[in-house]
Amino acid sequence: MCTQTSQFALLLSHTPLVPTVPVQGVLKLMNQLDHFQSVDKQQLLETEGYKVWRDIVSGRALEHPELLNRSLLLAYIDLKKFLYYFWFAFPALSLKYEMDRPGIPLSAHRSQTYVDHMLATHVRQGRPAFFCIVDTDGLDPDADGEVVELKAWEAAVDKPNRRLTVGFLDPSTHPQHPGWPLRNLLALVRFHTHARVDVIDVVCLRKNFRNGQASTERSIAFKLGHQVAVQMAMPKIVGWERNVKGKLGPRVVNLGASMDPRTLAESAIDLNLSLMKWRILPGLDLDVIKDTKCLLLGAGTLGCNVARCLMGWGVRHITFVDNGYVSYSNPARQSLFSFKDCIGGGTEKAIAAAANLAEIFPGMVTEGHHMSIPMPGHSVAQSEEAEIRQTVDKLSDLIAAHDVVYLLMDTRESRWLPTLLCQSMNKLALNAALGFDQYMVMRHGTQKSQDDVRLGCYFCNDVVAPANSTKDRTLDQQCTVTRPGLSFMASALATELMVSVLQHPLK
């Protein structure tokens, strides 16, 4: 609770100009909407209101007046639709008082000298939320008023020639009526003074700021007379806030319509992963997955499906490398391509995969590189040597800039050079390959594993160097012939293998 301000410059100040008041409260967050609607609101309010009454009766509220301010927030959040249901309550003790007239401006009630002196002593006291004003001469309305702690009220009640006034920092903006915190303050005063005081002077101190200068021109003052005395029984508790229709009921805020669509997409993706962590795997480190940079060598059937799985795990950095173009046979099995990518001879696969991945989720940091990976067994003309060296250097730079490398190409020999580079750079390499009704997924690349045992790679059992496996292939042999479902299985296992390695304590 604080007085109003709209000055942005105040937020930059180390010393707050606006008086702030600590408010103790309870947040009750419900798991289901029907629980939010059916919970006993009156019981919740009375429970918090009893705490205020207990502190008044025990005298703790005199020593610590901030205990008079309590709050209750009942809430339910629909994280999928971004609907926020909430209902505020500020428990207050309901007592009856006679108000001789509406509040008048403080400047009309007392002289400016009195007001200035009161404000100065209020600052010296640390700007308390609730306080007393003791006049040095009760017969002189212009006598200086000293701001003292609230607990000094009872000691000064019986002293002669003393005019006693209670004051509080008032959040209300109504020109004639006080704010809600006054209710509990009056209950405290009435309980501890009993019949010794028939009339209570009240100052509602309202501070606002204009051009960096504090002003109290909105402050008001008035007199109150008691109709009934406070007995030992707790008074009725009120305090639930009214909604925008002016009725007792919760408020609903739909943030989905006002939020950035990219932010909505990112939070929705993160929500599914967070639920996994909250409900099943408390030790799951989502940040290490999110920050992992993945290089996908091959943007075909395996490359598209691996990218989809990585995105589902929250990976944000994916780079594609491929030398092919999208053909009309690709979109049916390769999930990142569509018919428009095939028109006009086909778009470069790596470029199209990166662009389409960003369309699915704009928060992805993705790029594509159209390049051919040098392979053993494939002859190179002397005129192409410089270009091949540049390609090797570029591939080396890409592998060095990423944390995990996926080998998802069509041929065995195309995996040979990346395998050597991953081994030399100690990069985690994940290899996936498809047959007709078989598939293979393995990891290697890291130099040492547990117990100092070196991991084997894709070529460890070869007795001869890789050869050109694409030479003299007929049309039916140029395409990968495999059962459609195997690519999803192999891609999923390769992704899950990476996640398992990243979560391992010995990673």
Coordinates of C-alpha atoms in Angstrom, one line a residue:
M1 CA 0.0 0.0 0.0
C2 CA 1.5 3.4 -1.0
T3 CA 0.4 6.8 -1.9
Q4 CA -0.1 7.4 -5.6
T5 CA 2.7 8.5 -8.0
S6 CA 3.1 8.5 -11.7
Q7 CA 6.6 9.9 -11.8
F8 CA 8.9 7.5 -13.6
A9 CA 11.9 9.3 -12.2
L10 CA 11.0 8.2 -8.7
L11 CA 11.8 4.6 -9.7
L12 CA 15.4 5.5 -10.3
S13 CA 15.9 7.0 -6.8
H14 CA 17.8 5.0 -4.2
T15 CA 15.8 6.8 -1.4
P16 CA 12.1 6.3 -2.0
L17 CA 10.2 9.6 -1.8
V18 CA 6.9 7.9 -1.7
P19 CA 6.0 6.5 1.8
T20 CA 5.6 2.8 1.5
V21 CA 3.8 0.6 4.0
P22 CA 4.5 -3.1 4.6
V23 CA 1.4 -5.2 4.3
Q24 CA 1.4 -8.8 5.6
G25 CA -0.8 -11.1 3.7
V26 CA -1.7 -14.5 2.5
L27 CA -1.8 -15.8 -1.1
K28 CA -4.1 -18.7 -1.5
L29 CA -3.5 -20.2 -5.0
M30 CA -6.1 -22.8 -6.0
N31 CA -5.3 -25.7 -8.3
Q32 CA -8.7 -25.9 -10.0
L33 CA -11.2 -23.3 -11.0
D34 CA -14.1 -25.0 -9.3
H35 CA -12.1 -25.0 -6.0
F36 CA -11.5 -21.3 -6.5
Q37 CA -15.3 -20.8 -6.9
S38 CA -16.4 -23.1 -4.1
V39 CA -13.9 -22.3 -1.3
D40 CA -15.5 -20.7 1.8
K41 CA -14.7 -17.0 1.3
Q42 CA -16.1 -15.8 4.5
Q43 CA -14.1 -18.3 6.5
L44 CA -10.9 -17.2 4.8
L45 CA -11.8 -13.6 5.6
E46 CA -12.6 -14.2 9.2
T47 CA -9.4 -16.2 9.7
E48 CA -7.3 -13.2 8.5
G49 CA -9.5 -10.8 10.4
Y50 CA -9.1 -12.7 13.6
K51 CA -5.3 -12.1 13.3
V52 CA -5.9 -8.3 13.3
W53 CA -8.3 -8.6 16.3
R54 CA -5.8 -10.8 18.2
D55 CA -3.0 -8.3 17.7
I56 CA -5.3 -5.4 18.9
V57 CA -6.4 -7.3 22.0
S58 CA -2.8 -8.4 22.9
G59 CA -1.4 -4.9 22.4
R60 CA 1.0 -6.1 19.7
A61 CA -0.6 -3.7 17.2
L62 CA 0.3 -0.8 19.5
E63 CA 4.0 -1.8 19.3
H64 CA 3.8 -2.8 15.7
P65 CA 1.0 -0.8 13.9
E66 CA 1.8 -2.4 10.6
L67 CA 0.0 -5.4 11.9
L68 CA -3.3 -3.5 11.3
N69 CA -2.8 -3.8 7.6
R70 CA -3.4 -7.3 6.4
S71 CA -4.4 -8.6 3.0
L72 CA -5.7 -11.8 1.4
L73 CA -5.4 -12.8 -2.2
L74 CA -7.4 -15.7 -3.6
A75 CA -6.2 -16.7 -7.0
Y76 CA -6.4 -19.3 -9.8
I77 CA -4.3 -19.2 -13.0
D78 CA -5.1 -20.9 -16.2
L79 CA -1.6 -21.2 -17.6
K80 CA -2.8 -22.5 -21.0
K81 CA -5.3 -19.7 -21.8
F82 CA -3.4 -17.0 -19.7
L83 CA -6.5 -16.2 -17.7
Y84 CA -5.9 -14.9 -14.2
Y85 CA -8.7 -15.1 -11.7
F86 CA -8.1 -13.2 -8.5
W87 CA -10.0 -11.7 -5.5
F88 CA -8.4 -9.3 -3.0
A89 CA -9.6 -8.9 0.5
F90 CA -8.4 -6.4 3.1
P91 CA -9.8 -7.6 6.5
A92 CA -11.4 -4.8 8.5
L93 CA -13.3 -4.7 11.8
S94 CA -16.7 -3.3 11.2
L95 CA -17.7 -0.7 13.8
K96 CA -20.3 2.1 13.7
Y97 CA -19.3 5.7 14.1
E98 CA -21.0 9.1 13.9
M99 CA -19.3 11.5 11.4
D100 CA -20.3 15.1 12.2
R101 CA -19.5 16.2 8.6
P102 CA -17.6 15.0 5.6
G103 CA -13.9 15.4 5.6
I104 CA -12.5 18.8 4.8
P105 CA -9.0 19.7 3.4
L106 CA -6.4 19.6 6.1
S107 CA -5.3 23.1 5.1
A108 CA -8.8 24.3 6.0
H109 CA -8.8 22.5 9.3
R110 CA -5.4 23.7 10.6
S111 CA -2.9 26.4 9.7
Q112 CA -0.1 25.8 7.3
T113 CA 2.4 26.2 10.1
Y114 CA 0.7 23.4 12.0
V115 CA 0.7 21.2 8.8
D116 CA 4.4 21.9 8.1
H117 CA 5.4 21.1 11.6
M118 CA 3.4 17.9 11.6
L119 CA 4.9 16.7 8.3
A120 CA 8.4 17.4 9.6
T121 CA 7.9 15.4 12.7
H122 CA 6.3 12.6 10.7
V123 CA 9.4 12.4 8.6
R124 CA 11.6 12.3 11.7
Q125 CA 9.6 9.4 13.0
G126 CA 10.3 7.4 9.9
R127 CA 7.0 8.0 8.1
P128 CA 4.9 5.6 10.1
A129 CA 1.7 4.3 8.5
F130 CA -0.3 4.9 11.7
F131 CA 0.5 7.6 14.2
C132 CA -0.8 10.1 16.8
I133 CA -0.6 13.9 16.8
V134 CA -0.3 15.5 20.2
D135 CA -0.9 19.2 20.4
T136 CA 1.1 21.2 22.9
D137 CA -1.9 23.3 23.8
G138 CA -5.3 21.8 23.4
L139 CA -7.0 25.2 23.7
D140 CA -5.1 26.7 20.7
P141 CA -6.0 25.2 17.3
D142 CA -2.9 26.7 15.8
A143 CA -0.5 25.2 18.3
D144 CA 2.2 22.9 16.9
G145 CA 1.4 19.2 16.7
E146 CA 3.9 16.6 17.4
V147 CA 3.7 13.2 15.6
V148 CA 4.4 10.4 18.1
E149 CA 4.2 6.7 18.0
L150 CA 0.8 5.1 18.2
K151 CA 1.5 3.5 21.5
A152 CA 1.8 7.0 23.1
W153 CA -1.9 7.5 22.6
E154 CA -3.0 5.7 25.8
A155 CA -0.4 7.4 28.0
A156 CA -1.5 10.9 26.8
V157 CA -5.3 10.4 27.0
D158 CA -5.7 11.6 30.6
K159 CA -3.3 14.5 30.5
P160 CA -4.9 18.0 30.6
N161 CA -4.7 20.6 27.9
R162 CA -3.9 18.0 25.3
R163 CA -5.7 17.6 22.0
L164 CA -5.2 14.1 20.6
T165 CA -5.5 13.2 16.9
V166 CA -4.9 9.9 15.1
G167 CA -3.5 9.9 11.6
F168 CA -2.6 7.4 9.0
L169 CA -1.2 7.2 5.4
D170 CA -4.4 7.2 3.4
P171 CA -4.4 5.5 0.0
S172 CA -7.9 6.8 -0.8
T173 CA -8.4 9.5 -3.5
H174 CA -12.0 10.4 -2.5
P175 CA -12.1 14.1 -1.6
Q176 CA -14.3 13.6 1.5
H177 CA -14.1 10.1 2.8
P178 CA -11.1 8.1 4.3
G179 CA -9.5 5.0 3.1
W180 CA -10.0 1.4 4.3
P181 CA -7.1 1.2 6.8
L182 CA -8.9 3.6 9.1
R183 CA -11.3 0.9 10.3
N184 CA -8.7 -1.2 12.1
L185 CA -7.0 1.9 13.5
L186 CA -10.3 3.1 15.1
A187 CA -10.9 -0.3 16.5
L188 CA -7.5 -0.3 18.1
V189 CA -8.0 3.2 19.6
R190 CA -11.5 2.4 20.9
F191 CA -10.4 -0.9 22.5
H192 CA -7.5 0.6 24.4
T193 CA -9.1 3.9 25.4
H194 CA -12.5 2.5 26.3
A195 CA -14.8 5.3 27.5
R196 CA -12.2 7.9 28.1
V197 CA -12.6 9.4 24.6
D198 CA -15.9 10.3 23.1
V199 CA -14.7 12.1 20.0
I200 CA -11.7 11.2 17.8
D201 CA -10.0 13.6 15.5
V202 CA -8.7 12.0 12.4
V203 CA -6.1 13.1 9.9
C204 CA -5.9 11.3 6.5
L205 CA -2.4 12.1 5.3
R206 CA -2.3 11.8 1.5
K207 CA 1.0 12.5 -0.3
N208 CA 1.3 12.9 -4.0
F209 CA 4.2 14.2 -6.1
R210 CA 4.3 16.7 -8.8
N211 CA 7.5 17.4 -10.6
G212 CA 9.4 15.7 -7.9
Q213 CA 7.9 17.8 -5.1
A214 CA 5.7 16.3 -2.4
S215 CA 2.3 17.7 -1.8
T216 CA -0.3 17.1 0.9
E217 CA -3.1 19.2 -0.6
R218 CA -5.4 16.2 -0.9
S219 CA -5.1 15.3 2.8
I220 CA -8.4 15.7 4.8
A221 CA -9.4 15.8 8.5
F222 CA -12.7 15.2 10.3
K223 CA -14.2 14.2 13.7
L224 CA -15.8 10.9 14.7
G225 CA -18.0 10.0 17.6
H226 CA -18.7 6.4 18.8
Q227 CA -22.1 4.9 18.8
V228 CA -21.1 1.7 20.5
A229 CA -18.1 0.7 22.5
V230 CA -15.9 -2.2 21.5
Q231 CA -16.5 -5.2 23.7
M232 CA -14.2 -8.2 24.1
A233 CA -16.1 -10.1 21.3
M234 CA -14.6 -9.7 17.9
P235 CA -16.6 -7.4 15.6
K236 CA -17.9 -8.4 12.3
I237 CA -15.2 -8.8 9.6
V238 CA -15.6 -7.2 6.2
G239 CA -13.1 -6.6 3.4
W240 CA -13.7 -8.5 0.1
E241 CA -13.1 -6.2 -2.8
R242 CA -15.8 -5.4 -5.4
N243 CA -15.2 -6.2 -9.1
V244 CA -15.5 -3.9 -12.1
K245 CA -19.3 -4.3 -12.0
G246 CA -19.5 -3.0 -8.4
K247 CA -20.5 -6.4 -7.1
L248 CA -18.8 -8.7 -4.6
G249 CA -16.9 -11.1 -6.8
P250 CA -13.5 -12.0 -8.3
R251 CA -11.9 -10.2 -11.2
V252 CA -10.6 -11.9 -14.4
V253 CA -7.7 -10.7 -16.5
N254 CA -7.0 -12.2 -19.9
L255 CA -3.4 -11.5 -20.7
G256 CA -3.3 -13.7 -23.8
A257 CA -4.8 -10.9 -26.0
S258 CA -2.3 -8.3 -24.8
M259 CA 0.9 -10.3 -24.7
D260 CA 3.4 -10.6 -27.5
P261 CA 2.6 -13.8 -29.6
R262 CA 6.2 -14.8 -29.5
T263 CA 6.2 -14.6 -25.7
L264 CA 3.0 -16.6 -25.6
A265 CA 4.5 -19.3 -27.8
E266 CA 7.7 -19.5 -25.7
S267 CA 5.9 -19.7 -22.4
A268 CA 3.5 -22.3 -23.7
I269 CA 6.5 -24.5 -24.9
D270 CA 8.3 -24.0 -21.6
L271 CA 5.1 -24.8 -19.7
N272 CA 5.0 -28.4 -20.9
L273 CA 8.6 -29.0 -19.9
S274 CA 8.1 -27.3 -16.5
L275 CA 5.1 -29.5 -15.8
M276 CA 7.4 -32.5 -16.5
K277 CA 9.9 -31.1 -14.0
W278 CA 7.3 -30.2 -11.3
R279 CA 5.4 -33.4 -11.4
I280 CA 7.9 -36.2 -12.3
L281 CA 11.5 -35.1 -12.6
P282 CA 12.4 -32.4 -10.0
G283 CA 16.1 -32.7 -10.8
L284 CA 15.6 -32.1 -14.5
D285 CA 17.9 -29.3 -15.7
L286 CA 16.0 -27.5 -18.4
D287 CA 18.4 -24.7 -18.8
V288 CA 21.3 -26.9 -19.9
I289 CA 19.0 -28.4 -22.6
K290 CA 17.8 -24.9 -23.7
D291 CA 21.3 -23.6 -24.0
T292 CA 22.7 -26.5 -26.0
K293 CA 23.6 -25.6 -29.5
C294 CA 22.9 -28.4 -32.0
L295 CA 24.3 -28.9 -35.4
L296 CA 22.3 -31.2 -37.7
L297 CA 24.3 -32.6 -40.7
G298 CA 21.5 -33.6 -43.0
A299 CA 18.2 -31.9 -43.4
G300 CA 16.2 -34.9 -44.8
T301 CA 13.8 -37.2 -43.1
L302 CA 16.0 -37.7 -40.0
G303 CA 17.1 -34.1 -39.9
C304 CA 13.5 -32.7 -39.9
N305 CA 12.3 -35.1 -37.3
V306 CA 15.3 -34.6 -35.0
A307 CA 14.7 -30.8 -35.2
R308 CA 11.1 -31.3 -34.2
C309 CA 12.1 -33.4 -31.2
L310 CA 14.8 -30.9 -30.2
M311 CA 12.3 -28.1 -30.3
G312 CA 9.9 -30.1 -28.2
W313 CA 12.7 -30.4 -25.6
G314 CA 13.2 -26.6 -25.5
V315 CA 16.4 -26.5 -27.6
R316 CA 16.7 -23.0 -29.0
H317 CA 19.8 -23.1 -31.2
I318 CA 19.7 -25.5 -34.3
T319 CA 21.8 -25.2 -37.4
F320 CA 21.2 -27.3 -40.6
V321 CA 23.8 -28.4 -43.2
D322 CA 22.7 -30.1 -46.4
N323 CA 23.5 -30.0 -50.1
G324 CA 20.2 -31.1 -51.5
Y325 CA 17.0 -29.4 -52.8
V326 CA 13.4 -30.0 -51.7
S327 CA 11.8 -32.4 -54.2
Y328 CA 8.1 -33.3 -54.6
S329 CA 8.7 -36.6 -52.8
N330 CA 10.0 -34.9 -49.7
P331 CA 7.1 -33.2 -47.9
A332 CA 5.3 -36.4 -47.3
R333 CA 8.1 -37.8 -45.0
Q334 CA 10.1 -34.7 -44.2
S335 CA 8.1 -32.7 -41.7
L336 CA 9.7 -29.3 -42.1
F337 CA 8.8 -29.0 -45.8
S338 CA 5.7 -28.2 -47.7
F339 CA 4.5 -28.1 -51.3
K340 CA 5.7 -24.5 -51.9
D341 CA 9.3 -25.5 -51.1
C342 CA 9.3 -27.9 -54.1
I343 CA 8.1 -25.3 -56.8
G344 CA 10.7 -23.9 -59.2
G345 CA 13.2 -26.7 -58.9
G346 CA 13.1 -26.8 -55.1
T347 CA 14.5 -24.7 -52.3
E348 CA 17.8 -25.5 -50.7
K349 CA 16.9 -28.0 -48.0
A350 CA 19.1 -26.5 -45.2
I351 CA 17.8 -23.0 -45.9
A352 CA 14.1 -24.1 -46.1
A353 CA 14.4 -26.2 -43.0
A354 CA 15.7 -23.3 -41.0
A355 CA 13.1 -20.9 -42.3
N356 CA 10.2 -23.3 -41.7
L357 CA 11.5 -24.1 -38.2
A358 CA 11.4 -20.4 -37.3
E359 CA 7.9 -20.1 -38.7
I360 CA 6.8 -22.9 -36.3
F361 CA 8.3 -21.2 -33.4
P362 CA 9.8 -17.7 -33.9
G363 CA 11.9 -18.0 -30.8
M364 CA 14.2 -20.4 -32.5
V365 CA 17.8 -19.3 -33.3
T366 CA 18.3 -21.3 -36.5
E367 CA 20.2 -21.0 -39.7
G368 CA 20.9 -23.2 -42.8
H369 CA 24.1 -23.8 -44.7
H370 CA 24.0 -25.2 -48.2
M371 CA 27.2 -27.2 -48.6
S372 CA 28.6 -30.6 -49.5
I373 CA 30.7 -32.5 -47.0
P374 CA 33.9 -34.0 -48.5
M375 CA 33.8 -37.8 -48.4
P376 CA 36.5 -40.5 -48.8
G377 CA 36.2 -42.5 -52.0
H378 CA 34.8 -39.5 -53.9
S379 CA 37.4 -38.1 -56.3
V380 CA 38.2 -34.4 -56.3
A381 CA 39.5 -32.6 -59.4
Q382 CA 42.6 -30.4 -58.8
S383 CA 40.6 -27.3 -59.7
E384 CA 38.3 -28.1 -56.8
E385 CA 41.0 -28.5 -54.1
A386 CA 40.7 -24.9 -52.9
E387 CA 37.0 -25.1 -52.6
I388 CA 37.2 -28.4 -50.7
R389 CA 39.7 -26.9 -48.2
Q390 CA 37.3 -24.0 -47.6
T391 CA 34.4 -26.4 -47.1
V392 CA 36.5 -28.4 -44.5
D393 CA 37.4 -25.2 -42.7
K394 CA 33.8 -24.1 -42.6
L395 CA 32.6 -27.5 -41.4
S396 CA 35.3 -27.4 -38.7
D397 CA 34.2 -23.9 -37.6
L398 CA 30.5 -25.1 -37.4
I399 CA 31.4 -28.1 -35.3
A400 CA 33.6 -26.0 -33.0
A401 CA 30.7 -23.5 -32.5
H402 CA 28.2 -26.1 -31.4
D403 CA 27.8 -28.5 -28.4
V404 CA 26.2 -31.5 -30.1
V405 CA 26.5 -32.8 -33.6
Y406 CA 24.0 -35.0 -35.3
L407 CA 25.1 -37.2 -38.2
L408 CA 21.9 -37.7 -40.2
M409 CA 23.2 -38.1 -43.8
D410 CA 22.2 -40.6 -46.5
T411 CA 25.6 -42.3 -46.9
R412 CA 28.2 -43.9 -44.6
E413 CA 31.2 -42.1 -46.1
S414 CA 29.6 -38.6 -45.6
R415 CA 29.8 -39.3 -41.8
W416 CA 33.5 -40.0 -41.8
L417 CA 35.0 -36.5 -41.7
P418 CA 32.5 -35.1 -39.2
T419 CA 33.2 -38.2 -37.0
L420 CA 37.0 -37.4 -37.0
L421 CA 36.3 -33.7 -36.3
C422 CA 34.0 -34.4 -33.4
Q423 CA 36.6 -36.8 -31.9
S424 CA 39.4 -34.3 -32.2
M425 CA 37.3 -31.5 -30.7
N426 CA 35.7 -33.7 -28.0
K427 CA 32.2 -32.9 -29.2
L428 CA 29.2 -35.2 -28.5
A429 CA 28.3 -36.8 -31.8
L430 CA 25.0 -38.7 -32.3
N431 CA 24.7 -41.0 -35.2
A432 CA 21.4 -42.2 -36.7
A433 CA 20.9 -44.3 -39.8
L434 CA 18.0 -46.2 -41.4
G435 CA 17.5 -49.5 -43.1
F436 CA 14.3 -50.9 -44.5
D437 CA 13.1 -52.4 -41.2
Q438 CA 16.1 -51.6 -39.0
Y439 CA 17.7 -48.5 -37.6
M440 CA 20.8 -47.6 -35.7
V441 CA 21.4 -44.9 -33.1
M442 CA 24.7 -44.4 -31.3
R443 CA 26.8 -41.8 -29.7
H444 CA 30.5 -41.1 -29.8
G445 CA 32.9 -38.2 -30.2
T446 CA 33.9 -37.6 -26.6
Q447 CA 37.4 -38.8 -26.1
K448 CA 37.0 -40.5 -22.7
S449 CA 34.1 -42.1 -20.9
Q450 CA 33.8 -43.5 -17.4
D451 CA 36.7 -45.8 -16.3
D452 CA 38.9 -44.3 -19.0
V453 CA 37.2 -46.4 -21.7
R454 CA 37.1 -44.9 -25.2
L455 CA 33.8 -45.0 -27.0
G456 CA 33.7 -46.7 -30.4
C457 CA 32.5 -44.8 -33.4
Y458 CA 30.6 -45.7 -36.5
F459 CA 33.7 -46.9 -38.4
C460 CA 35.5 -48.8 -35.7
N461 CA 34.7 -52.2 -37.1
D462 CA 35.6 -51.4 -40.7
V463 CA 38.5 -53.3 -42.2
V464 CA 38.8 -51.0 -45.2
A465 CA 38.5 -47.3 -45.7
P466 CA 35.0 -46.0 -46.7
A467 CA 34.3 -46.1 -50.4
N468 CA 31.9 -44.3 -52.7
S469 CA 28.6 -46.1 -52.0
T470 CA 26.6 -44.0 -54.5
K471 CA 28.6 -45.0 -57.5
D472 CA 26.7 -47.0 -60.2
R473 CA 23.4 -46.8 -58.4
T474 CA 20.2 -47.3 -60.4
L475 CA 17.2 -45.0 -59.7
D476 CA 15.6 -47.4 -57.2
Q477 CA 18.9 -47.5 -55.3
Q478 CA 19.4 -43.7 -55.1
C479 CA 16.5 -43.2 -52.7
T480 CA 16.5 -44.3 -49.1
V481 CA 13.9 -47.2 -48.9
T482 CA 12.7 -47.5 -45.3
R483 CA 9.5 -48.0 -43.4
P484 CA 8.0 -44.5 -42.8
G485 CA 7.7 -45.0 -39.0
L486 CA 11.3 -45.9 -38.4
S487 CA 12.6 -42.3 -39.0
F488 CA 10.4 -41.1 -36.1
M489 CA 11.6 -43.8 -33.8
A490 CA 15.3 -43.3 -34.7
S491 CA 15.0 -39.5 -34.4
A492 CA 13.2 -39.7 -31.1
L493 CA 15.8 -42.1 -29.7
A494 CA 18.7 -39.9 -30.9
T495 CA 17.2 -36.8 -29.2
E496 CA 16.4 -38.7 -26.0
L497 CA 19.9 -40.0 -25.9
M498 CA 21.3 -36.5 -26.1
V499 CA 19.0 -35.3 -23.2
S500 CA 20.0 -38.3 -21.1
V501 CA 23.7 -37.5 -21.6
L502 CA 23.2 -33.9 -20.8
Q503 CA 21.4 -34.8 -17.5
H504 CA 24.0 -37.3 -16.5
P505 CA 26.2 -36.2 -13.5
L506 CA 29.3 -37.2 -15.4
K507 CA 28.5 -35.3 -18.6

